[in-house]
C-alpha positions as a printed NumPy array, in Angstrom:
array([[ 40.385, -25.459, -42.497],
       [ 37.202, -25.682, -44.529],
       [ 35.824, -28.212, -42.052],
       [ 36.439, -25.849, -39.122],
       [ 34.45 , -23.058, -40.769],
       [ 31.673, -25.484, -41.621],
       [ 31.394, -26.659, -38.02 ],
       [ 31.707, -23.102, -36.755],
       [ 28.701, -22.067, -38.901],
       [ 26.616, -24.692, -37.12 ],
       [ 27.955, -24.073, -33.596],
       [ 27.612, -20.267, -33.486],
       [ 23.798, -20.233, -33.902],
       [ 23.478, -22.952, -31.246],
       [ 25.679, -20.98 , -28.853],
       [ 23.576, -17.873, -29.491],
       [ 20.432, -19.855, -28.702],
       [ 21.964, -21.167, -25.477],
       [ 22.986, -17.634, -24.479],
       [ 19.459, -16.371, -25.184],
       [ 17.979, -19.243, -23.176],
       [ 20.248, -18.431, -20.216],
       [ 19.288, -14.75 , -20.392],
       [ 15.586, -15.689, -20.464],
       [ 16.093, -17.975, -17.476],
       [ 17.67 , -15.135, -15.476],
       [ 14.822, -12.787, -16.432],
       [ 12.268, -15.391, -15.329],
       [ 14.015, -15.813, -11.98 ],
       [ 14.049, -12.061, -11.45 ],
       [ 10.385, -11.769, -12.434],
       [  9.423, -14.629, -10.116],
       [ 11.248, -12.995,  -7.211],
       [  9.463,  -9.712,  -7.927],
       [  6.05 , -11.379,  -8.143],
       [  6.651, -13.283,  -4.903],
       [  7.67 , -10.065,  -3.178],
       [  4.635,  -8.178,  -4.425],
       [  2.173, -10.942,  -3.555],
       [  2.98 , -10.334,   0.104],
       [  2.299,  -6.646,  -0.417],
       [ -1.203,  -7.326,  -1.744],
       [ -2.452,  -8.258,   1.727],
       [ -0.865,  -5.174,   3.29 ],
       [ -2.272,  -2.899,   0.574],
       [ -5.748,  -4.393,   0.992],
       [ -5.681,  -3.871,   4.754],
       [ -4.323,  -0.352,   4.365],
       [ -7.067,   0.45 ,   1.867],
       [ -9.701,  -0.648,   4.406],
       [ -8.082,   1.544,   7.06 ],
       [ -8.091,   4.532,   4.702],
       [-11.807,   4.027,   3.99 ],
       [-12.518,   3.963,   7.727],
       [-10.479,   7.127,   8.233],
       [-12.361,   8.847,   5.413],
       [-15.672,   7.84 ,   7.019],
       [-14.532,   9.332,  10.338],
       [-13.104,  12.49 ,   8.782],
       [-16.245,  14.614,   9.197],
       [-16.541,  13.642,  12.84 ],
       [-12.851,  14.231,  13.524],
       [-12.888,  17.662,  11.882],
       [-16.083,  18.621,  13.685],
       [-14.642,  17.614,  17.055],
       [-11.396,  19.428,  16.358],
       [-13.169,  22.605,  15.289],
       [-15.378,  22.465,  18.359],
       [-12.427,  21.827,  20.608],
       [-10.459,  24.746,  19.201],
       [-13.472,  27.058,  19.37 ],
       [-15.005,  26.181,  22.723],
       [-12.506,  24.351,  24.892],
       [ -9.523,  26.599,  24.82 ],
       [-10.313,  28.718,  27.875],
       [-11.598,  25.79 ,  29.978],
       [ -9.886,  23.161,  32.134],
       [ -9.278,  19.457,  31.364],
       [-12.416,  18.248,  33.168],
       [-14.613,  20.47 ,  31.036],
       [-12.727,  19.382,  27.885],
       [-13.45 ,  15.739,  28.708],
       [-17.096,  16.5  ,  29.446],
       [-17.57 ,  18.273,  26.122],
       [-15.627,  15.82 ,  23.976],
       [-16.606,  12.482,  25.449],
       [-20.013,  13.042,  26.957],
       [-21.68 ,  15.733,  24.906],
       [-20.119,  15.933,  21.44 ],
       [-19.503,  12.22 ,  20.878],
       [-23.089,  11.464,  21.961],
       [-24.381,  14.159,  19.634],
       [-22.363,  12.731,  16.75 ],
       [-23.671,   9.213,  17.438],
       [-27.273,  10.395,  17.674],
       [-26.911,  12.121,  14.292],
       [-25.23 ,   9.006,  12.867],
       [-22.007,  10.813,  12.027],
       [-19.22 ,   8.209,  12.036]])
């Protein structure tokens, strides 16, 4: 019986180490899967960030056109709307270098 307890004292720490190693291995696999998943998102986030910057640059122009449309175009027909928006206002925005 003494021999069993002596062997058991040596085996238990080794088993604990093996259990810890297995747990670490599972954590590494989970972390690797997460990193792989997020690396694909980096490209999408970068592209989306560029799109947001472009939208911010166009915001002044968009708001100006919308305000003008709501103020001046309401009582007029579609042909006059197109004339104001596409021919007059967009040209005016370009000439003043408003994106």
